[in-house]
């Protein structure tokens, strides 16, 4: 029995056998987006930049060069071996010298300056990147511990709204939703970046 099964079992026990059936959920919200793919890329770029992410757009043949340029801008002169990539990131996206995540202890990931991953889906309307724990996205710690996160997003991964995005995802996967660098304004409404994750988010948008 998983922890999830145990928690749900306790809830069912607490509610008892005579509980009323849950009401039907209204699904009358917008399920699709009529905007063109080019418009969705523009919307996604606008939203991400509004959240203080850096977005670089490139052709499919220029991904590696754009990743290298983006890392140089974000990190300055840096040791390439301090860049770690998710195991499923294609070889022609990887900067020379970067190391692949080999499942080392999570705390060791904090020694790296930056992470390069792909995404599972990107939602234009909310400016959200979704990582699903797959080899392309990498494990969750990979996107949280290094101080710079670079995500490569291809045009076919961009959808208009949240319902379209959720329809592409496995609900049981460990989803991480990212909209801009990690930030909080919990204390006196003063924005502080990097509290729960990377202070720098760079997106390479392909297409």
PDB file of C-alpha atoms in Angstrom:
ATOM      1  CA  UNK A   1       0.000   0.000   0.000  1.00  0.00           C
ATOM      2  CA  UNK A   2       1.343   3.409  -0.919  1.00  0.00           C
ATOM      3  CA  UNK A   3       1.126   6.486   1.295  1.00  0.00           C
ATOM      4  CA  UNK A   4      -1.448   7.862  -1.142  1.00  0.00           C
ATOM      5  CA  UNK A   5      -3.637   4.764  -0.778  1.00  0.00           C
ATOM      6  CA  UNK A   6      -3.334   4.930   3.010  1.00  0.00           C
ATOM      7  CA  UNK A   7      -4.359   8.595   3.176  1.00  0.00           C
ATOM      8  CA  UNK A   8      -7.327   8.075   0.840  1.00  0.00           C
ATOM      9  CA  UNK A   9      -8.363   5.018   2.860  1.00  0.00           C
ATOM     10  CA  UNK A  10      -8.391   7.026   6.073  1.00  0.00           C
ATOM     11  CA  UNK A  11     -10.527   9.714   4.424  1.00  0.00           C
ATOM     12  CA  UNK A  12     -13.036   7.092   3.230  1.00  0.00           C
ATOM     13  CA  UNK A  13     -13.181   5.591   6.716  1.00  0.00           C
ATOM     14  CA  UNK A  14     -13.751   9.012   8.285  1.00  0.00           C
ATOM     15  CA  UNK A  15     -16.536   9.832   5.841  1.00  0.00           C
ATOM     16  CA  UNK A  16     -18.304   6.532   6.535  1.00  0.00           C
ATOM     17  CA  UNK A  17     -20.282   4.236   4.199  1.00  0.00           C
ATOM     18  CA  UNK A  18     -23.372   6.451   3.882  1.00  0.00           C
ATOM     19  CA  UNK A  19     -21.732   9.519   2.440  1.00  0.00           C
ATOM     20  CA  UNK A  20     -23.518  11.375  -0.344  1.00  0.00           C
ATOM     21  CA  UNK A  21     -22.257  11.070  -3.886  1.00  0.00           C
ATOM     22  CA  UNK A  22     -20.065  14.009  -4.878  1.00  0.00           C
ATOM     23  CA  UNK A  23     -21.765  16.532  -7.167  1.00  0.00           C
ATOM     24  CA  UNK A  24     -20.886  16.594 -10.834  1.00  0.00           C
ATOM     25  CA  UNK A  25     -18.027  18.917 -11.656  1.00  0.00           C
ATOM     26  CA  UNK A  26     -18.918  21.593 -14.181  1.00  0.00           C
ATOM     27  CA  UNK A  27     -16.606  21.397 -17.193  1.00  0.00           C
ATOM     28  CA  UNK A  28     -17.854  24.463 -19.033  1.00  0.00           C
ATOM     29  CA  UNK A  29     -14.509  26.234 -19.066  1.00  0.00           C
ATOM     30  CA  UNK A  30     -12.412  26.685 -22.190  1.00  0.00           C
ATOM     31  CA  UNK A  31     -10.712  23.400 -23.151  1.00  0.00           C
ATOM     32  CA  UNK A  32      -8.906  24.456 -26.313  1.00  0.00           C
ATOM     33  CA  UNK A  33      -7.178  27.552 -27.635  1.00  0.00           C
ATOM     34  CA  UNK A  34      -7.836  28.890 -31.136  1.00  0.00           C
ATOM     35  CA  UNK A  35      -4.689  30.980 -31.356  1.00  0.00           C
ATOM     36  CA  UNK A  36      -2.067  29.977 -33.898  1.00  0.00           C
ATOM     37  CA  UNK A  37       1.155  28.226 -32.796  1.00  0.00           C
ATOM     38  CA  UNK A  38       3.103  31.400 -33.539  1.00  0.00           C
ATOM     39  CA  UNK A  39       0.762  33.448 -31.340  1.00  0.00           C
ATOM     40  CA  UNK A  40       1.110  30.926 -28.511  1.00  0.00           C
ATOM     41  CA  UNK A  41       4.903  31.204 -28.645  1.00  0.00           C
ATOM     42  CA  UNK A  42       4.585  34.990 -28.389  1.00  0.00           C
ATOM     43  CA  UNK A  43       2.198  34.712 -25.431  1.00  0.00           C
ATOM     44  CA  UNK A  44       4.465  32.242 -23.637  1.00  0.00           C
ATOM     45  CA  UNK A  45       7.455  34.528 -24.149  1.00  0.00           C
ATOM     46  CA  UNK A  46       5.522  37.528 -22.837  1.00  0.00           C
ATOM     47  CA  UNK A  47       4.355  35.697 -19.719  1.00  0.00           C
ATOM     48  CA  UNK A  48       7.772  34.221 -18.911  1.00  0.00           C
ATOM     49  CA  UNK A  49       9.494  37.576 -19.293  1.00  0.00           C
ATOM     50  CA  UNK A  50       6.836  39.159 -17.109  1.00  0.00           C
ATOM     51  CA  UNK A  51       7.853  36.639 -14.428  1.00  0.00           C
ATOM     52  CA  UNK A  52      11.504  37.756 -14.827  1.00  0.00           C
ATOM     53  CA  UNK A  53      12.667  34.743 -16.820  1.00  0.00           C
ATOM     54  CA  UNK A  54      15.059  35.228 -19.724  1.00  0.00           C
ATOM     55  CA  UNK A  55      13.780  33.851 -23.033  1.00  0.00           C
ATOM     56  CA  UNK A  56      15.915  33.189 -26.087  1.00  0.00           C
ATOM     57  CA  UNK A  57      14.304  31.958 -29.280  1.00  0.00           C
ATOM     58  CA  UNK A  58      16.170  29.948 -31.892  1.00  0.00           C
ATOM     59  CA  UNK A  59      15.849  27.537 -34.791  1.00  0.00           C
ATOM     60  CA  UNK A  60      16.097  23.775 -34.138  1.00  0.00           C
ATOM     61  CA  UNK A  61      19.612  23.721 -35.593  1.00  0.00           C
ATOM     62  CA  UNK A  62      20.830  26.396 -33.172  1.00  0.00           C
ATOM     63  CA  UNK A  63      19.829  24.905 -29.818  1.00  0.00           C
ATOM     64  CA  UNK A  64      23.323  24.007 -28.611  1.00  0.00           C
ATOM     65  CA  UNK A  65      24.805  27.375 -29.554  1.00  0.00           C
ATOM     66  CA  UNK A  66      21.903  29.186 -27.911  1.00  0.00           C
ATOM     67  CA  UNK A  67      22.236  27.113 -24.731  1.00  0.00           C
ATOM     68  CA  UNK A  68      25.942  27.948 -24.540  1.00  0.00           C
ATOM     69  CA  UNK A  69      25.289  31.657 -25.107  1.00  0.00           C
ATOM     70  CA  UNK A  70      22.519  31.681 -22.525  1.00  0.00           C
ATOM     71  CA  UNK A  71      24.712  30.024 -19.893  1.00  0.00           C
ATOM     72  CA  UNK A  72      27.518  32.462 -20.592  1.00  0.00           C
ATOM     73  CA  UNK A  73      25.133  35.383 -20.135  1.00  0.00           C
ATOM     74  CA  UNK A  74      23.662  33.957 -16.943  1.00  0.00           C
ATOM     75  CA  UNK A  75      26.874  32.693 -15.334  1.00  0.00           C
ATOM     76  CA  UNK A  76      29.655  34.675 -16.993  1.00  0.00           C
ATOM     77  CA  UNK A  77      32.899  32.763 -17.422  1.00  0.00           C
ATOM     78  CA  UNK A  78      32.266  29.431 -15.736  1.00  0.00           C
ATOM     79  CA  UNK A  79      33.561  25.900 -15.424  1.00  0.00           C
ATOM     80  CA  UNK A  80      31.507  23.814 -17.909  1.00  0.00           C
ATOM     81  CA  UNK A  81      31.769  20.768 -15.657  1.00  0.00           C
ATOM     82  CA  UNK A  82      29.613  22.629 -13.147  1.00  0.00           C
ATOM     83  CA  UNK A  83      26.680  22.447 -15.550  1.00  0.00           C
ATOM     84  CA  UNK A  84      24.569  19.316 -15.049  1.00  0.00           C
ATOM     85  CA  UNK A  85      22.071  18.041 -17.606  1.00  0.00           C
ATOM     86  CA  UNK A  86      19.068  15.749 -17.260  1.00  0.00           C
ATOM     87  CA  UNK A  87      19.847  12.245 -18.580  1.00  0.00           C
ATOM     88  CA  UNK A  88      17.297  12.479 -21.402  1.00  0.00           C
ATOM     89  CA  UNK A  89      18.523  15.797 -22.822  1.00  0.00           C
ATOM     90  CA  UNK A  90      19.558  15.161 -26.455  1.00  0.00           C
ATOM     91  CA  UNK A  91      23.276  15.205 -27.135  1.00  0.00           C
ATOM     92  CA  UNK A  92      22.949  18.058 -29.640  1.00  0.00           C
ATOM     93  CA  UNK A  93      21.418  20.307 -26.957  1.00  0.00           C
ATOM     94  CA  UNK A  94      24.213  19.771 -24.428  1.00  0.00           C
ATOM     95  CA  UNK A  95      27.020  22.288 -23.883  1.00  0.00           C
ATOM     96  CA  UNK A  96      30.500  20.814 -24.186  1.00  0.00           C
ATOM     97  CA  UNK A  97      31.897  19.650 -20.859  1.00  0.00           C
ATOM     98  CA  UNK A  98      28.551  19.450 -19.067  1.00  0.00           C
ATOM     99  CA  UNK A  99      28.010  16.402 -16.889  1.00  0.00           C
ATOM    100  CA  UNK A 100      24.958  14.162 -16.932  1.00  0.00           C
ATOM    101  CA  UNK A 101      22.978  13.605 -13.755  1.00  0.00           C
ATOM    102  CA  UNK A 102      23.929  10.079 -12.712  1.00  0.00           C
ATOM    103  CA  UNK A 103      21.678   9.830  -9.674  1.00  0.00           C
ATOM    104  CA  UNK A 104      24.282  11.209  -7.297  1.00  0.00           C
ATOM    105  CA  UNK A 105      23.035  12.275  -3.843  1.00  0.00           C
ATOM    106  CA  UNK A 106      20.694  15.227  -4.197  1.00  0.00           C
ATOM    107  CA  UNK A 107      22.823  17.431  -1.949  1.00  0.00           C
ATOM    108  CA  UNK A 108      25.711  17.076  -4.420  1.00  0.00           C
ATOM    109  CA  UNK A 109      23.622  18.803  -7.080  1.00  0.00           C
ATOM    110  CA  UNK A 110      23.933  22.054  -5.127  1.00  0.00           C
ATOM    111  CA  UNK A 111      27.634  22.119  -6.085  1.00  0.00           C
ATOM    112  CA  UNK A 112      26.645  22.793  -9.698  1.00  0.00           C
ATOM    113  CA  UNK A 113      26.095  26.268 -11.101  1.00  0.00           C
ATOM    114  CA  UNK A 114      23.330  25.407 -13.544  1.00  0.00           C
ATOM    115  CA  UNK A 115      20.993  22.693 -14.793  1.00  0.00           C
ATOM    116  CA  UNK A 116      19.865  22.057 -18.371  1.00  0.00           C
ATOM    117  CA  UNK A 117      16.595  20.160 -18.871  1.00  0.00           C
ATOM    118  CA  UNK A 118      13.762  19.777 -21.312  1.00  0.00           C
ATOM    119  CA  UNK A 119      10.110  20.059 -20.295  1.00  0.00           C
ATOM    120  CA  UNK A 120       6.991  17.929 -20.648  1.00  0.00           C
ATOM    121  CA  UNK A 121       4.677  20.757 -21.645  1.00  0.00           C
ATOM    122  CA  UNK A 122       4.599  24.565 -21.574  1.00  0.00           C
ATOM    123  CA  UNK A 123       1.376  26.503 -20.951  1.00  0.00           C
ATOM    124  CA  UNK A 124       1.322  29.821 -22.772  1.00  0.00           C
ATOM    125  CA  UNK A 125      -1.552  31.522 -20.942  1.00  0.00           C
ATOM    126  CA  UNK A 126       0.062  31.156 -17.533  1.00  0.00           C
ATOM    127  CA  UNK A 127       3.713  31.162 -18.609  1.00  0.00           C
ATOM    128  CA  UNK A 128       4.216  27.805 -16.936  1.00  0.00           C
ATOM    129  CA  UNK A 129       6.769  25.106 -17.691  1.00  0.00           C
ATOM    130  CA  UNK A 130       5.896  21.626 -16.452  1.00  0.00           C
ATOM    131  CA  UNK A 131       8.614  19.083 -15.649  1.00  0.00           C
ATOM    132  CA  UNK A 132       7.373  15.541 -15.074  1.00  0.00           C
ATOM    133  CA  UNK A 133      10.339  13.608 -13.714  1.00  0.00           C
ATOM    134  CA  UNK A 134      10.964  11.887 -17.060  1.00  0.00           C
ATOM    135  CA  UNK A 135      14.552  11.514 -18.339  1.00  0.00           C
ATOM    136  CA  UNK A 136      14.095  14.675 -20.426  1.00  0.00           C
ATOM    137  CA  UNK A 137      12.892  16.726 -17.439  1.00  0.00           C
ATOM    138  CA  UNK A 138      15.139  15.078 -14.868  1.00  0.00           C
ATOM    139  CA  UNK A 139      14.354  14.384 -11.249  1.00  0.00           C
ATOM    140  CA  UNK A 140      12.816  17.170  -9.175  1.00  0.00           C
ATOM    141  CA  UNK A 141      15.991  17.960  -7.182  1.00  0.00           C
ATOM    142  CA  UNK A 142      17.769  18.694 -10.438  1.00  0.00           C
ATOM    143  CA  UNK A 143      15.472  21.639 -11.139  1.00  0.00           C
ATOM    144  CA  UNK A 144      15.605  22.990  -7.585  1.00  0.00           C
ATOM    145  CA  UNK A 145      19.167  22.889  -6.262  1.00  0.00           C
ATOM    146  CA  UNK A 146      21.505  24.550  -8.795  1.00  0.00           C
ATOM    147  CA  UNK A 147      20.992  28.326  -8.764  1.00  0.00           C
ATOM    148  CA  UNK A 148      20.350  28.608 -12.515  1.00  0.00           C
ATOM    149  CA  UNK A 149      17.809  26.505 -14.414  1.00  0.00           C
ATOM    150  CA  UNK A 150      17.843  26.441 -18.209  1.00  0.00           C
ATOM    151  CA  UNK A 151      14.897  24.727 -19.896  1.00  0.00           C
ATOM    152  CA  UNK A 152      14.662  23.966 -23.599  1.00  0.00           C
ATOM    153  CA  UNK A 153      11.094  24.125 -24.920  1.00  0.00           C
ATOM    154  CA  UNK A 154      10.138  23.018 -28.428  1.00  0.00           C
ATOM    155  CA  UNK A 155       7.223  24.595 -30.277  1.00  0.00           C
ATOM    156  CA  UNK A 156       5.167  21.385 -30.281  1.00  0.00           C
ATOM    157  CA  UNK A 157       5.245  21.330 -26.462  1.00  0.00           C
ATOM    158  CA  UNK A 158       3.459  24.690 -26.151  1.00  0.00           C
ATOM    159  CA  UNK A 159      -0.305  24.658 -25.508  1.00  0.00           C
ATOM    160  CA  UNK A 160      -2.706  27.493 -24.885  1.00  0.00           C
ATOM    161  CA  UNK A 161      -4.289  26.849 -21.497  1.00  0.00           C
ATOM    162  CA  UNK A 162      -4.114  24.737 -18.375  1.00  0.00           C
ATOM    163  CA  UNK A 163      -6.750  22.123 -19.453  1.00  0.00           C
ATOM    164  CA  UNK A 164      -4.761  21.372 -22.609  1.00  0.00           C
ATOM    165  CA  UNK A 165      -1.582  21.111 -20.589  1.00  0.00           C
ATOM    166  CA  UNK A 166      -3.080  18.774 -18.002  1.00  0.00           C
ATOM    167  CA  UNK A 167      -4.467  16.540 -20.739  1.00  0.00           C
ATOM    168  CA  UNK A 168      -0.909  15.845 -21.886  1.00  0.00           C
ATOM    169  CA  UNK A 169       0.393  14.955 -18.426  1.00  0.00           C
ATOM    170  CA  UNK A 170       0.413  11.795 -16.346  1.00  0.00           C
ATOM    171  CA  UNK A 171      -1.461  12.795 -13.154  1.00  0.00           C
ATOM    172  CA  UNK A 172       0.609  10.319 -11.133  1.00  0.00           C
ATOM    173  CA  UNK A 173       3.951  11.734 -12.300  1.00  0.00           C
ATOM    174  CA  UNK A 174       5.931  14.013  -9.945  1.00  0.00           C
ATOM    175  CA  UNK A 175       4.990  17.276 -11.652  1.00  0.00           C
ATOM    176  CA  UNK A 176       6.957  20.466 -11.068  1.00  0.00           C
ATOM    177  CA  UNK A 177       5.315  23.631 -12.404  1.00  0.00           C
ATOM    178  CA  UNK A 178       7.622  26.590 -12.934  1.00  0.00           C
ATOM    179  CA  UNK A 179       6.577  30.155 -13.691  1.00  0.00           C
ATOM    180  CA  UNK A 180       9.688  32.315 -13.362  1.00  0.00           C
ATOM    181  CA  UNK A 181      12.581  32.175 -10.907  1.00  0.00           C
ATOM    182  CA  UNK A 182      11.894  31.008  -7.365  1.00  0.00           C
ATOM    183  CA  UNK A 183      10.606  33.957  -5.345  1.00  0.00           C
ATOM    184  CA  UNK A 184       8.539  34.783  -2.310  1.00  0.00           C
ATOM    185  CA  UNK A 185       7.076  37.929  -0.776  1.00  0.00           C
ATOM    186  CA  UNK A 186       5.921  36.300   2.447  1.00  0.00           C
ATOM    187  CA  UNK A 187       7.779  38.702   4.727  1.00  0.00           C
ATOM    188  CA  UNK A 188       6.572  42.318   4.592  1.00  0.00           C
ATOM    189  CA  UNK A 189       5.784  41.894   0.878  1.00  0.00           C
ATOM    190  CA  UNK A 190       9.474  42.227   0.079  1.00  0.00           C
ATOM    191  CA  UNK A 191      10.335  40.055  -2.940  1.00  0.00           C
ATOM    192  CA  UNK A 192      13.201  37.665  -2.234  1.00  0.00           C
ATOM    193  CA  UNK A 193      14.464  35.383  -4.995  1.00  0.00           C
ATOM    194  CA  UNK A 194      16.109  32.000  -4.671  1.00  0.00           C
ATOM    195  CA  UNK A 195      14.494  30.916  -1.409  1.00  0.00           C
ATOM    196  CA  UNK A 196      12.957  27.665  -2.647  1.00  0.00           C
ATOM    197  CA  UNK A 197      14.803  27.125  -5.929  1.00  0.00           C
ATOM    198  CA  UNK A 198      16.886  28.754  -8.662  1.00  0.00           C
ATOM    199  CA  UNK A 199      17.227  32.537  -8.725  1.00  0.00           C
ATOM    200  CA  UNK A 200      17.736  32.473 -12.481  1.00  0.00           C
ATOM    201  CA  UNK A 201      15.413  30.885 -15.050  1.00  0.00           C
ATOM    202  CA  UNK A 202      16.451  30.825 -18.699  1.00  0.00           C
ATOM    203  CA  UNK A 203      14.192  29.409 -21.402  1.00  0.00           C
ATOM    204  CA  UNK A 204      15.434  28.456 -24.858  1.00  0.00           C
ATOM    205  CA  UNK A 205      12.326  28.418 -27.046  1.00  0.00           C
ATOM    206  CA  UNK A 206      12.844  26.406 -30.215  1.00  0.00           C
ATOM    207  CA  UNK A 207      10.752  27.291 -33.244  1.00  0.00           C
TER     208      UNK A 207
END
